[in-house]
Each structure stands twice: as C-alpha cells, then as structure tokens.
C-alpha cells in the first residue's frame, strides 16, 4: 500500500469515521506489527493483545489521525512502547526474535522455480539463524517491513551507523551462506557420466 493511499484512508477514518477504511489499515499493518511485538513479548497472545490495544487507541483517537506525519513509524513506536510496558510488567529482560524467517513466494512459478525458491529461502533462513537477535530484528525491519535505516535507528534506540553495521553483517552472512552452498554443489554438477 502506498503512502498516498494510507493518507487517504487515514483522512477517511478521521473525517468520516469509516470502519471499512480502518479495517484496511488494520489488515495492512497487522502481520508486520504482530511479528515486531512478538520479538519483544515472545507469545502470540501478548502480541495480538498489544496490536489490538494500539489499534483500539487509534480508533478512539481517530479524529487526530490526520495530525500524524509518519503513520508507519507511529505504529511501530506505539507497538514498541506497549511491548516494553508489557515486558516490564512481566519482568522479562530479554528481547528474543528466534523465529524470523524470510518468505519468498511467486504464484506464477513452476515446480522447479518453487524448489529453487524453497532452497534459497532455507539457505537465507539458515544464514540468518547464525546472527544475533538484534541483527535479525534490524534485518527484518529493513528488508521485510521496508523501514529506512533512520526509522529503524529511532525505533530501536540505535545509531544509524549501528543499523548499517547490522545490515552489513546480515548481508555478509547471507552471502557467505550462498557462496558455501554453491561450492558444495559444484563437484556434484561437474561429474561426467560416461556411457559404455
């Protein structure tokens, strides 16, 4: 969804109390914010509750939606704050994002394309599993959720240089995984079968 479409929907919600527009915004952001919340609170139930609380507050304050400059950033910050409040109440001190996975899909792909895509996804997920939790979180926010480095830095309380470092580290790890995978496949592909 484009920023202009989101602004249109927010205006429609603020000025016309349009529930259908609100539902579209909710559904667009739900999965991204769910995984972000879950990286803090660790359970599906708590993450769902946090997302619902954030959107309930947005609905209750819908007349002010047009005053929000960067709605995506506002949503992420709201979820982060609610998640940290939840964590502090539960006395959990560790951020854990073990289940970050990259989902690559193409509905027009052939069986061979899907197999290659599945192998590539497994290779990327295997490479990402070797990263620190914070590095995985930065990678997910930038590559999957489409946030800018500056936005991720503000959201996580990091410097832009630290975000750049984590992204470089993640991309290096994926690159090494791909190169190692290709080296493993070369001898198998290079064998010549002679017929007698």
Short mmCIF file of C-alpha atoms in Angstrom, two decimals:
data_model
loop_
_atom_site.label_atom_id
_atom_site.label_comp_id
_atom_site.label_asym_id
_atom_site.label_seq_id
_atom_site.Cartn_x
_atom_site.Cartn_y
_atom_site.Cartn_z
CA UNK A 1 0.00 0.00 0.00
CA UNK A 2 1.39 3.40 -0.98
CA UNK A 3 1.82 6.30 1.45
CA UNK A 4 -0.74 8.30 -0.51
CA UNK A 5 -3.29 5.52 -0.14
CA UNK A 6 -2.61 5.28 3.60
CA UNK A 7 -3.05 9.07 3.94
CA UNK A 8 -6.32 8.85 2.03
CA UNK A 9 -7.57 6.06 4.30
CA UNK A 10 -6.50 7.96 7.43
CA UNK A 11 -8.36 11.04 6.23
CA UNK A 12 -11.42 8.92 5.52
CA UNK A 13 -11.25 7.44 9.02
CA UNK A 14 -10.68 10.80 10.72
CA UNK A 15 -13.31 12.75 8.81
CA UNK A 16 -15.96 10.11 8.04
CA UNK A 17 -15.46 7.52 10.83
CA UNK A 18 -15.18 4.96 8.03
CA UNK A 19 -14.81 1.48 9.56
CA UNK A 20 -14.00 -0.16 6.21
CA UNK A 21 -11.01 2.14 5.74
CA UNK A 22 -9.92 1.44 9.31
CA UNK A 23 -10.15 -2.30 8.65
CA UNK A 24 -7.97 -1.96 5.54
CA UNK A 25 -5.30 -0.08 7.53
CA UNK A 26 -5.51 -2.63 10.34
CA UNK A 27 -5.14 -5.60 7.99
CA UNK A 28 -2.26 -3.97 6.12
CA UNK A 29 -0.21 -3.37 9.27
CA UNK A 30 -1.31 -6.33 11.39
CA UNK A 31 1.24 -9.01 10.44
CA UNK A 32 4.21 -6.62 10.38
CA UNK A 33 3.36 -5.20 13.77
CA UNK A 34 2.49 -8.63 15.15
CA UNK A 35 5.98 -10.01 14.47
CA UNK A 36 7.55 -6.83 15.77
CA UNK A 37 5.58 -7.07 19.03
CA UNK A 38 6.30 -10.78 19.31
CA UNK A 39 10.04 -10.08 19.15
CA UNK A 40 9.60 -8.30 22.50
CA UNK A 41 6.86 -10.25 24.28
CA UNK A 42 7.57 -13.73 22.87
CA UNK A 43 3.97 -15.02 22.85
CA UNK A 44 1.31 -14.83 20.17
CA UNK A 45 -1.40 -13.92 22.66
CA UNK A 46 0.50 -10.96 24.12
CA UNK A 47 1.49 -9.72 20.65
CA UNK A 48 -2.13 -9.92 19.45
CA UNK A 49 -3.31 -8.06 22.55
CA UNK A 50 -0.74 -5.31 22.02
CA UNK A 51 -1.70 -4.84 18.35
CA UNK A 52 -5.38 -4.74 19.27
CA UNK A 53 -4.69 -2.18 22.03
CA UNK A 54 -2.72 0.05 19.65
CA UNK A 55 -5.47 -0.05 17.02
CA UNK A 56 -8.21 0.44 19.60
CA UNK A 57 -6.38 3.59 20.75
CA UNK A 58 -6.05 4.71 17.13
CA UNK A 59 -9.81 4.25 16.63
CA UNK A 60 -10.60 6.10 19.85
CA UNK A 61 -8.35 8.98 18.73
CA UNK A 62 -9.33 8.77 15.05
CA UNK A 63 -10.09 12.48 14.75
CA UNK A 64 -6.35 13.13 15.27
CA UNK A 65 -5.11 10.67 12.64
CA UNK A 66 -4.54 13.45 10.12
CA UNK A 67 -2.03 15.04 12.53
CA UNK A 68 0.32 12.02 12.36
CA UNK A 69 3.22 12.75 10.00
CA UNK A 70 4.65 9.25 9.52
CA UNK A 71 1.92 6.73 10.29
CA UNK A 72 4.12 3.63 9.90
CA UNK A 73 6.70 4.96 12.30
CA UNK A 74 3.93 6.00 14.72
CA UNK A 75 2.50 2.45 14.69
CA UNK A 76 5.89 0.85 15.26
CA UNK A 77 6.69 3.24 18.12
CA UNK A 78 3.28 2.59 19.71
CA UNK A 79 3.78 -1.17 19.49
CA UNK A 80 7.31 -0.86 20.85
CA UNK A 81 6.15 1.21 23.83
CA UNK A 82 3.24 -1.13 24.61
CA UNK A 83 5.52 -4.14 24.24
CA UNK A 84 8.13 -2.69 26.59
CA UNK A 85 5.42 -1.88 29.11
CA UNK A 86 4.18 -5.45 28.87
CA UNK A 87 7.71 -6.82 29.26
CA UNK A 88 8.45 -4.65 32.27
CA UNK A 89 5.21 -5.76 33.91
CA UNK A 90 6.09 -9.39 33.25
CA UNK A 91 9.67 -8.73 34.42
CA UNK A 92 11.20 -10.15 31.26
CA UNK A 93 14.52 -8.57 30.38
CA UNK A 94 15.47 -10.19 27.12
CA UNK A 95 14.45 -9.42 23.55
CA UNK A 96 14.18 -12.65 21.59
CA UNK A 97 13.45 -12.93 17.89
CA UNK A 98 14.17 -16.58 17.19
CA UNK A 99 11.53 -17.12 14.55
CA UNK A 100 12.50 -14.52 11.94
CA UNK A 101 12.03 -16.15 8.58
CA UNK A 102 12.07 -14.81 5.05
CA UNK A 103 9.11 -15.85 2.95
CA UNK A 104 9.72 -15.82 -0.79
CA UNK A 105 6.72 -16.73 -2.93
CA UNK A 106 5.66 -16.39 -6.57
CA UNK A 107 2.26 -17.65 -7.68
CA UNK A 108 3.35 -17.94 -11.35
CA UNK A 109 6.40 -20.05 -10.53
CA UNK A 110 6.90 -23.54 -11.96
CA UNK A 111 7.61 -26.57 -9.80
CA UNK A 112 11.35 -26.19 -10.42
CA UNK A 113 11.17 -22.47 -9.57
CA UNK A 114 9.38 -23.27 -6.30
CA UNK A 115 12.03 -25.86 -5.42
CA UNK A 116 14.82 -23.38 -6.08
CA UNK A 117 12.92 -20.70 -4.16
CA UNK A 118 12.39 -23.10 -1.26
CA UNK A 119 16.11 -23.96 -1.22
CA UNK A 120 17.05 -20.28 -1.33
CA UNK A 121 14.64 -19.44 1.48
CA UNK A 122 16.07 -22.25 3.61
CA UNK A 123 19.59 -21.05 2.85
CA UNK A 124 18.74 -17.45 3.83
CA UNK A 125 16.93 -18.55 7.00
CA UNK A 126 19.87 -20.77 7.94
CA UNK A 127 22.26 -17.84 7.45
CA UNK A 128 20.00 -15.52 9.48
CA UNK A 129 19.78 -18.04 12.32
CA UNK A 130 23.51 -17.51 12.98
CA UNK A 131 23.02 -13.78 13.64
CA UNK A 132 22.42 -12.06 16.97
CA UNK A 133 18.82 -11.29 17.92
CA UNK A 134 19.29 -7.56 17.36
CA UNK A 135 20.90 -8.13 13.97
CA UNK A 136 17.95 -10.35 12.92
CA UNK A 137 15.49 -7.72 14.11
CA UNK A 138 17.25 -4.94 12.17
CA UNK A 139 17.34 -7.10 9.02
CA UNK A 140 13.62 -7.92 9.32
CA UNK A 141 12.61 -4.29 9.86
CA UNK A 142 14.66 -3.08 6.88
CA UNK A 143 14.22 -5.89 4.35
CA UNK A 144 10.80 -7.30 5.20
CA UNK A 145 8.96 -4.33 6.68
CA UNK A 146 10.59 -1.75 4.40
CA UNK A 147 11.67 0.73 7.06
CA UNK A 148 14.51 3.13 6.37
CA UNK A 149 17.74 2.90 8.37
CA UNK A 150 16.90 6.16 10.14
CA UNK A 151 13.47 4.85 11.15
CA UNK A 152 14.94 1.59 12.47
CA UNK A 153 17.57 3.54 14.41
CA UNK A 154 14.89 5.72 16.04
CA UNK A 155 12.64 2.75 16.72
CA UNK A 156 15.32 0.64 18.40
CA UNK A 157 17.27 3.48 20.01
CA UNK A 158 20.39 2.81 17.94
CA UNK A 159 22.66 5.00 15.88
CA UNK A 160 22.31 4.85 12.10
CA UNK A 161 25.89 3.51 11.96
CA UNK A 162 24.85 0.59 14.20
CA UNK A 163 21.91 -0.19 11.91
CA UNK A 164 24.29 -0.06 8.92
CA UNK A 165 26.68 -2.39 10.75
CA UNK A 166 23.91 -4.92 11.48
CA UNK A 167 22.66 -4.83 7.89
CA UNK A 168 26.18 -5.28 6.54
CA UNK A 169 26.72 -8.18 8.92
CA UNK A 170 23.43 -9.84 7.90
CA UNK A 171 24.09 -9.43 4.18
CA UNK A 172 27.65 -10.75 4.60
CA UNK A 173 26.33 -13.81 6.45
CA UNK A 174 23.78 -14.50 3.70
CA UNK A 175 26.45 -14.02 1.02
CA UNK A 176 28.82 -16.45 2.76
CA UNK A 177 25.98 -18.97 3.05
CA UNK A 178 25.22 -18.71 -0.66
CA UNK A 179 28.89 -18.99 -1.69
CA UNK A 180 29.41 -22.02 0.57
CA UNK A 181 26.26 -23.64 -0.82
CA UNK A 182 27.46 -23.10 -4.39
CA UNK A 183 30.89 -24.56 -3.56
CA UNK A 184 29.18 -27.66 -2.15
CA UNK A 185 27.15 -28.09 -5.34
CA UNK A 186 29.99 -27.61 -7.87
CA UNK A 187 31.56 -31.09 -7.60
CA UNK A 188 28.16 -32.75 -7.96
CA UNK A 189 27.36 -30.71 -11.08
CA UNK A 190 30.82 -31.19 -12.62
CA UNK A 191 30.74 -35.02 -12.68
CA UNK A 192 30.68 -36.53 -16.14
CA UNK A 193 28.80 -39.76 -16.56
CA UNK A 194 30.27 -41.96 -19.26
CA UNK A 195 28.14 -44.43 -21.15
CA UNK A 196 29.54 -47.77 -22.23
#
